[in-house]
């Protein structure tokens, strides 16, 4: 990528971030909603599922972060579809900028928002009693793994955004896909508590794999296997959906 393309991408990523000042509701998906889920899961389900909210928080925070990350990737597609529908891409295309800068800028901005949401959840979780027991380097590794996975998964929403004609349809697709794979996983409960016929799916579910990897990096437990599988899942998502999204982007714009 040329220096000009990098500069264009950075400028348009900044444009997307600055929009939050004019539309504070965008912060809901990256600030208010994640904290709301954290409080609800911890204090409503914690006593029943783990004996106490504190014990459940130590187990479930990794899964809550992963669930929020997957839902938040849909914002990339919603934002892109909105810009295309409103003619923003047509105006940008008339400028002397790299053709893919608007797409890359949106993705970069949303990854930065994801970083904010991850750190916010870790911070609020710490205030509620969550403790990182592995050390700063594994914790940093967990954050980087989450951001890498978010970058790869966001291409799914990019593809959907290029194929549908309304932003609401991107959100509908996201809920239909993400709800089953987040709740039928080890994000919130241990797989061995589920029916035998469901456990096989749960163990290969990328949500389970990523939740287990983050949990291991933050609080201890198996790390190498879940991290390797998470990286492989991210590479598969990137390898499949990025080329399809770029092709659809060229046709749409």
mmCIF file of C-alpha atoms in Angstrom:
data_model
loop_
_atom_site.group_PDB
_atom_site.id
_atom_site.type_symbol
_atom_site.label_atom_id
_atom_site.label_comp_id
_atom_site.label_asym_id
_atom_site.label_seq_id
_atom_site.Cartn_x
_atom_site.Cartn_y
_atom_site.Cartn_z
ATOM 1 C CA UNK A 1 0.000 0.000 0.000
ATOM 2 C CA UNK A 2 1.422 3.392 -0.992
ATOM 3 C CA UNK A 3 2.102 6.226 1.421
ATOM 4 C CA UNK A 4 -0.780 8.189 -0.072
ATOM 5 C CA UNK A 5 -3.185 5.270 0.448
ATOM 6 C CA UNK A 6 -2.086 4.935 4.083
ATOM 7 C CA UNK A 7 -2.576 8.654 4.614
ATOM 8 C CA UNK A 8 -6.002 8.550 2.957
ATOM 9 C CA UNK A 9 -7.017 5.589 5.093
ATOM 10 C CA UNK A 10 -5.886 7.322 8.295
ATOM 11 C CA UNK A 11 -7.782 10.489 7.348
ATOM 12 C CA UNK A 12 -11.017 8.624 6.662
ATOM 13 C CA UNK A 13 -10.610 6.526 9.815
ATOM 14 C CA UNK A 14 -10.326 9.775 11.764
ATOM 15 C CA UNK A 15 -13.452 11.052 9.984
ATOM 16 C CA UNK A 16 -15.363 8.001 11.208
ATOM 17 C CA UNK A 17 -14.141 8.492 14.782
ATOM 18 C CA UNK A 18 -14.952 12.204 14.796
ATOM 19 C CA UNK A 19 -18.527 11.402 13.762
ATOM 20 C CA UNK A 20 -19.101 10.063 17.261
ATOM 21 C CA UNK A 21 -19.041 13.668 18.511
ATOM 22 C CA UNK A 22 -22.011 14.458 16.292
ATOM 23 C CA UNK A 23 -23.769 11.140 16.884
ATOM 24 C CA UNK A 24 -23.140 10.024 20.487
ATOM 25 C CA UNK A 25 -25.557 7.111 20.011
ATOM 26 C CA UNK A 26 -22.714 5.292 18.243
ATOM 27 C CA UNK A 27 -21.087 4.944 21.645
ATOM 28 C CA UNK A 28 -23.923 2.685 22.818
ATOM 29 C CA UNK A 29 -22.571 -0.351 20.969
ATOM 30 C CA UNK A 30 -19.048 0.208 22.271
ATOM 31 C CA UNK A 31 -19.669 1.607 25.774
ATOM 32 C CA UNK A 32 -23.154 1.434 27.272
ATOM 33 C CA UNK A 33 -24.310 -1.882 25.824
ATOM 34 C CA UNK A 34 -21.158 -3.844 26.780
ATOM 35 C CA UNK A 35 -21.275 -2.579 30.360
ATOM 36 C CA UNK A 36 -25.004 -3.335 30.561
ATOM 37 C CA UNK A 37 -24.426 -6.936 29.468
ATOM 38 C CA UNK A 38 -21.559 -7.254 31.935
ATOM 39 C CA UNK A 39 -23.690 -6.086 34.863
ATOM 40 C CA UNK A 40 -26.702 -8.177 33.890
ATOM 41 C CA UNK A 41 -24.801 -11.417 33.362
ATOM 42 C CA UNK A 42 -22.731 -10.956 36.504
ATOM 43 C CA UNK A 43 -25.448 -10.026 38.978
ATOM 44 C CA UNK A 44 -28.475 -11.793 37.460
ATOM 45 C CA UNK A 45 -26.940 -15.120 36.436
ATOM 46 C CA UNK A 46 -23.751 -15.232 38.509
ATOM 47 C CA UNK A 47 -25.205 -16.623 41.723
ATOM 48 C CA UNK A 48 -27.140 -19.368 39.932
ATOM 49 C CA UNK A 49 -24.379 -20.440 37.545
ATOM 50 C CA UNK A 50 -21.263 -20.168 39.699
ATOM 51 C CA UNK A 51 -22.375 -19.764 43.297
ATOM 52 C CA UNK A 52 -21.592 -16.060 43.457
ATOM 53 C CA UNK A 53 -21.349 -13.081 41.075
ATOM 54 C CA UNK A 54 -17.634 -12.739 41.814
ATOM 55 C CA UNK A 55 -16.841 -16.326 40.800
ATOM 56 C CA UNK A 56 -18.972 -16.088 37.684
ATOM 57 C CA UNK A 57 -17.348 -12.802 36.672
ATOM 58 C CA UNK A 58 -13.931 -14.455 36.825
ATOM 59 C CA UNK A 59 -15.181 -17.094 34.363
ATOM 60 C CA UNK A 60 -17.574 -15.144 32.150
ATOM 61 C CA UNK A 61 -15.814 -11.828 31.496
ATOM 62 C CA UNK A 62 -13.817 -13.336 28.615
ATOM 63 C CA UNK A 63 -17.025 -14.605 27.013
ATOM 64 C CA UNK A 64 -18.808 -11.287 27.488
ATOM 65 C CA UNK A 65 -15.933 -9.499 25.761
ATOM 66 C CA UNK A 66 -16.046 -11.968 22.860
ATOM 67 C CA UNK A 67 -19.829 -11.679 22.528
ATOM 68 C CA UNK A 68 -19.649 -7.889 22.433
ATOM 69 C CA UNK A 69 -16.794 -8.022 19.920
ATOM 70 C CA UNK A 70 -18.797 -10.176 17.503
ATOM 71 C CA UNK A 71 -21.911 -8.032 17.755
ATOM 72 C CA UNK A 72 -19.843 -4.868 17.297
ATOM 73 C CA UNK A 73 -18.340 -6.142 14.031
ATOM 74 C CA UNK A 74 -21.782 -5.641 12.480
ATOM 75 C CA UNK A 75 -21.346 -1.885 12.942
ATOM 76 C CA UNK A 76 -18.699 -1.936 10.224
ATOM 77 C CA UNK A 77 -21.200 -3.246 7.708
ATOM 78 C CA UNK A 78 -23.967 -0.933 8.897
ATOM 79 C CA UNK A 79 -21.699 2.108 8.562
ATOM 80 C CA UNK A 80 -20.490 1.110 5.107
ATOM 81 C CA UNK A 81 -23.986 0.406 3.835
ATOM 82 C CA UNK A 82 -25.199 3.740 5.211
ATOM 83 C CA UNK A 83 -22.383 5.649 3.507
ATOM 84 C CA UNK A 84 -23.052 3.919 0.198
ATOM 85 C CA UNK A 85 -26.823 4.399 0.423
ATOM 86 C CA UNK A 86 -26.449 8.109 1.208
ATOM 87 C CA UNK A 87 -24.027 8.713 -1.624
ATOM 88 C CA UNK A 88 -21.001 9.391 0.597
ATOM 89 C CA UNK A 89 -18.885 6.929 -1.381
ATOM 90 C CA UNK A 90 -19.864 8.624 -4.626
ATOM 91 C CA UNK A 91 -18.585 11.945 -3.282
ATOM 92 C CA UNK A 92 -15.398 10.381 -1.951
ATOM 93 C CA UNK A 93 -14.761 8.658 -5.278
ATOM 94 C CA UNK A 94 -14.661 12.058 -6.970
ATOM 95 C CA UNK A 95 -11.692 13.025 -4.791
ATOM 96 C CA UNK A 96 -8.054 12.170 -5.612
ATOM 97 C CA UNK A 97 -7.801 9.423 -2.979
ATOM 98 C CA UNK A 98 -7.069 5.703 -3.032
ATOM 99 C CA UNK A 99 -10.135 3.776 -4.146
ATOM 100 C CA UNK A 100 -10.181 1.439 -1.157
ATOM 101 C CA UNK A 101 -9.396 4.131 1.441
ATOM 102 C CA UNK A 102 -13.075 4.602 2.464
ATOM 103 C CA UNK A 103 -13.440 0.868 3.087
ATOM 104 C CA UNK A 104 -10.098 0.535 4.885
ATOM 105 C CA UNK A 105 -10.744 3.704 6.902
ATOM 106 C CA UNK A 106 -14.053 2.370 8.209
ATOM 107 C CA UNK A 107 -12.501 -0.955 9.213
ATOM 108 C CA UNK A 108 -9.540 0.685 10.970
ATOM 109 C CA UNK A 109 -11.825 3.072 12.876
ATOM 110 C CA UNK A 110 -14.065 0.239 14.033
ATOM 111 C CA UNK A 111 -11.084 -1.825 15.211
ATOM 112 C CA UNK A 112 -10.025 1.173 17.315
ATOM 113 C CA UNK A 113 -13.557 1.329 18.747
ATOM 114 C CA UNK A 114 -13.258 -2.370 19.526
ATOM 115 C CA UNK A 115 -10.045 -1.677 21.448
ATOM 116 C CA UNK A 116 -11.898 0.921 23.510
ATOM 117 C CA UNK A 117 -14.730 -1.530 24.284
ATOM 118 C CA UNK A 118 -12.296 -4.291 25.313
ATOM 119 C CA UNK A 119 -10.364 -1.997 27.657
ATOM 120 C CA UNK A 120 -13.617 -0.590 29.051
ATOM 121 C CA UNK A 121 -14.936 -4.062 29.884
ATOM 122 C CA UNK A 122 -11.641 -5.057 31.478
ATOM 123 C CA UNK A 123 -11.670 -1.829 33.507
ATOM 124 C CA UNK A 124 -15.265 -2.174 34.703
ATOM 125 C CA UNK A 125 -14.710 -5.868 35.354
ATOM 126 C CA UNK A 126 -11.725 -5.012 37.535
ATOM 127 C CA UNK A 127 -13.846 -2.557 39.519
ATOM 128 C CA UNK A 128 -16.398 -5.344 40.057
ATOM 129 C CA UNK A 129 -13.746 -7.760 41.314
ATOM 130 C CA UNK A 130 -12.283 -9.428 38.229
ATOM 131 C CA UNK A 131 -8.568 -10.143 38.521
ATOM 132 C CA UNK A 132 -6.010 -10.913 35.817
ATOM 133 C CA UNK A 133 -3.958 -13.722 37.324
ATOM 134 C CA UNK A 134 -1.500 -14.393 34.496
ATOM 135 C CA UNK A 135 0.433 -11.131 34.107
ATOM 136 C CA UNK A 136 0.615 -8.106 31.808
ATOM 137 C CA UNK A 137 2.118 -9.843 28.763
ATOM 138 C CA UNK A 138 -0.548 -12.567 28.498
ATOM 139 C CA UNK A 139 -3.206 -9.893 29.055
ATOM 140 C CA UNK A 140 -1.728 -7.833 26.209
ATOM 141 C CA UNK A 141 -1.719 -10.978 24.100
ATOM 142 C CA UNK A 142 -5.430 -11.448 24.845
ATOM 143 C CA UNK A 143 -6.213 -7.909 23.676
ATOM 144 C CA UNK A 144 -4.178 -8.325 20.486
ATOM 145 C CA UNK A 145 -5.821 -11.684 19.777
ATOM 146 C CA UNK A 146 -9.260 -10.120 20.217
ATOM 147 C CA UNK A 147 -8.434 -7.225 17.892
ATOM 148 C CA UNK A 148 -7.022 -9.562 15.257
ATOM 149 C CA UNK A 149 -10.138 -11.698 15.392
ATOM 150 C CA UNK A 150 -12.351 -8.601 15.230
ATOM 151 C CA UNK A 151 -10.510 -7.441 12.117
ATOM 152 C CA UNK A 152 -11.027 -10.818 10.446
ATOM 153 C CA UNK A 153 -14.675 -11.187 11.491
ATOM 154 C CA UNK A 154 -15.565 -7.668 10.367
ATOM 155 C CA UNK A 155 -15.182 -8.799 6.737
ATOM 156 C CA UNK A 156 -18.352 -10.869 7.152
ATOM 157 C CA UNK A 157 -20.359 -7.724 7.823
ATOM 158 C CA UNK A 158 -18.556 -5.921 4.986
ATOM 159 C CA UNK A 159 -19.696 -8.613 2.559
ATOM 160 C CA UNK A 160 -23.260 -8.470 3.850
ATOM 161 C CA UNK A 161 -23.208 -4.669 3.558
ATOM 162 C CA UNK A 162 -22.215 -4.935 -0.085
ATOM 163 C CA UNK A 163 -25.003 -7.401 -0.856
ATOM 164 C CA UNK A 164 -28.024 -5.791 0.830
ATOM 165 C CA UNK A 165 -29.684 -2.464 0.134
ATOM 166 C CA UNK A 166 -30.476 -1.235 3.657
ATOM 167 C CA UNK A 167 -28.406 -0.914 6.857
ATOM 168 C CA UNK A 168 -31.169 -2.561 8.914
ATOM 169 C CA UNK A 169 -30.702 -5.766 6.929
ATOM 170 C CA UNK A 170 -27.068 -5.920 8.029
ATOM 171 C CA UNK A 171 -28.193 -5.739 11.659
ATOM 172 C CA UNK A 172 -30.854 -8.394 11.146
ATOM 173 C CA UNK A 173 -28.300 -10.738 9.597
ATOM 174 C CA UNK A 174 -25.946 -10.071 12.497
ATOM 175 C CA UNK A 175 -28.515 -10.970 15.138
ATOM 176 C CA UNK A 176 -29.608 -14.118 13.295
ATOM 177 C CA UNK A 177 -25.994 -15.326 12.990
ATOM 178 C CA UNK A 178 -24.376 -14.099 16.194
ATOM 179 C CA UNK A 179 -27.027 -14.939 18.783
ATOM 180 C CA UNK A 180 -26.837 -18.724 18.201
ATOM 181 C CA UNK A 181 -23.057 -18.943 17.980
ATOM 182 C CA UNK A 182 -22.476 -16.831 21.105
ATOM 183 C CA UNK A 183 -24.983 -18.535 23.367
ATOM 184 C CA UNK A 184 -24.322 -22.079 22.085
ATOM 185 C CA UNK A 185 -20.707 -21.756 23.193
ATOM 186 C CA UNK A 186 -18.446 -21.828 26.228
ATOM 187 C CA UNK A 187 -18.633 -18.043 26.509
ATOM 188 C CA UNK A 188 -21.054 -18.121 29.451
ATOM 189 C CA UNK A 189 -21.265 -21.724 30.662
ATOM 190 C CA UNK A 190 -19.050 -24.787 30.557
ATOM 191 C CA UNK A 191 -19.777 -27.172 27.644
ATOM 192 C CA UNK A 192 -20.001 -30.221 29.902
ATOM 193 C CA UNK A 193 -23.220 -28.834 31.414
ATOM 194 C CA UNK A 194 -24.940 -28.979 27.998
ATOM 195 C CA UNK A 195 -26.657 -31.928 26.281
ATOM 196 C CA UNK A 196 -24.232 -34.345 24.669
ATOM 197 C CA UNK A 197 -25.544 -33.719 21.151
ATOM 198 C CA UNK A 198 -24.758 -29.996 21.526
ATOM 199 C CA UNK A 199 -21.297 -30.313 23.034
ATOM 200 C CA UNK A 200 -19.638 -31.282 19.745
ATOM 201 C CA UNK A 201 -20.771 -28.085 18.058
ATOM 202 C CA UNK A 202 -19.889 -25.998 21.094
ATOM 203 C CA UNK A 203 -16.306 -27.257 21.204
ATOM 204 C CA UNK A 204 -15.567 -26.314 17.555
ATOM 205 C CA UNK A 205 -17.574 -23.080 17.670
ATOM 206 C CA UNK A 206 -15.153 -20.168 17.033
ATOM 207 C CA UNK A 207 -16.847 -18.236 19.860
ATOM 208 C CA UNK A 208 -15.928 -21.039 22.271
ATOM 209 C CA UNK A 209 -12.401 -21.261 20.937
ATOM 210 C CA UNK A 210 -11.791 -17.515 21.272
ATOM 211 C CA UNK A 211 -13.461 -17.322 24.695
ATOM 212 C CA UNK A 212 -11.300 -20.186 25.977
ATOM 213 C CA UNK A 213 -8.166 -18.555 24.565
ATOM 214 C CA UNK A 214 -8.899 -15.178 26.164
ATOM 215 C CA UNK A 215 -9.888 -16.847 29.434
ATOM 216 C CA UNK A 216 -6.633 -18.780 29.495
ATOM 217 C CA UNK A 217 -4.557 -15.674 28.766
ATOM 218 C CA UNK A 218 -6.307 -13.639 31.469
ATOM 219 C CA UNK A 219 -6.963 -16.090 34.274
ATOM 220 C CA UNK A 220 -4.979 -19.223 33.503
ATOM 221 C CA UNK A 221 -5.778 -22.582 31.948
ATOM 222 C CA UNK A 222 -5.124 -24.049 28.496
ATOM 223 C CA UNK A 223 -3.643 -21.423 26.192
ATOM 224 C CA UNK A 224 -1.650 -22.866 23.290
ATOM 225 C CA UNK A 225 -4.461 -24.923 21.729
ATOM 226 C CA UNK A 226 -7.240 -22.322 21.986
ATOM 227 C CA UNK A 227 -4.955 -19.500 20.807
ATOM 228 C CA UNK A 228 -3.755 -21.520 17.808
ATOM 229 C CA UNK A 229 -7.318 -22.476 16.890
ATOM 230 C CA UNK A 230 -8.445 -18.840 17.269
ATOM 231 C CA UNK A 231 -5.688 -17.678 14.930
ATOM 232 C CA UNK A 232 -6.632 -20.377 12.416
ATOM 233 C CA UNK A 233 -10.297 -19.352 12.576
ATOM 234 C CA UNK A 234 -9.298 -15.712 12.033
ATOM 235 C CA UNK A 235 -7.170 -16.649 9.033
ATOM 236 C CA UNK A 236 -10.019 -18.713 7.556
ATOM 237 C CA UNK A 237 -12.500 -15.848 7.992
ATOM 238 C CA UNK A 238 -10.020 -13.397 6.495
ATOM 239 C CA UNK A 239 -9.101 -15.689 3.618
ATOM 240 C CA UNK A 240 -12.711 -16.422 2.697
ATOM 241 C CA UNK A 241 -14.576 -13.182 3.328
ATOM 242 C CA UNK A 242 -11.982 -10.497 2.525
ATOM 243 C CA UNK A 243 -11.623 -11.451 -1.179
ATOM 244 C CA UNK A 244 -15.402 -11.873 -1.540
ATOM 245 C CA UNK A 245 -15.958 -8.495 0.128
ATOM 246 C CA UNK A 246 -13.407 -6.718 -2.077
ATOM 247 C CA UNK A 247 -14.999 -8.193 -5.205
ATOM 248 C CA UNK A 248 -18.471 -7.130 -4.044
ATOM 249 C CA UNK A 249 -17.117 -3.699 -3.121
ATOM 250 C CA UNK A 250 -15.743 -3.191 -6.635
ATOM 251 C CA UNK A 251 -19.086 -4.123 -8.151
ATOM 252 C CA UNK A 252 -21.103 -1.968 -5.743
ATOM 253 C CA UNK A 253 -18.947 1.161 -5.967
#
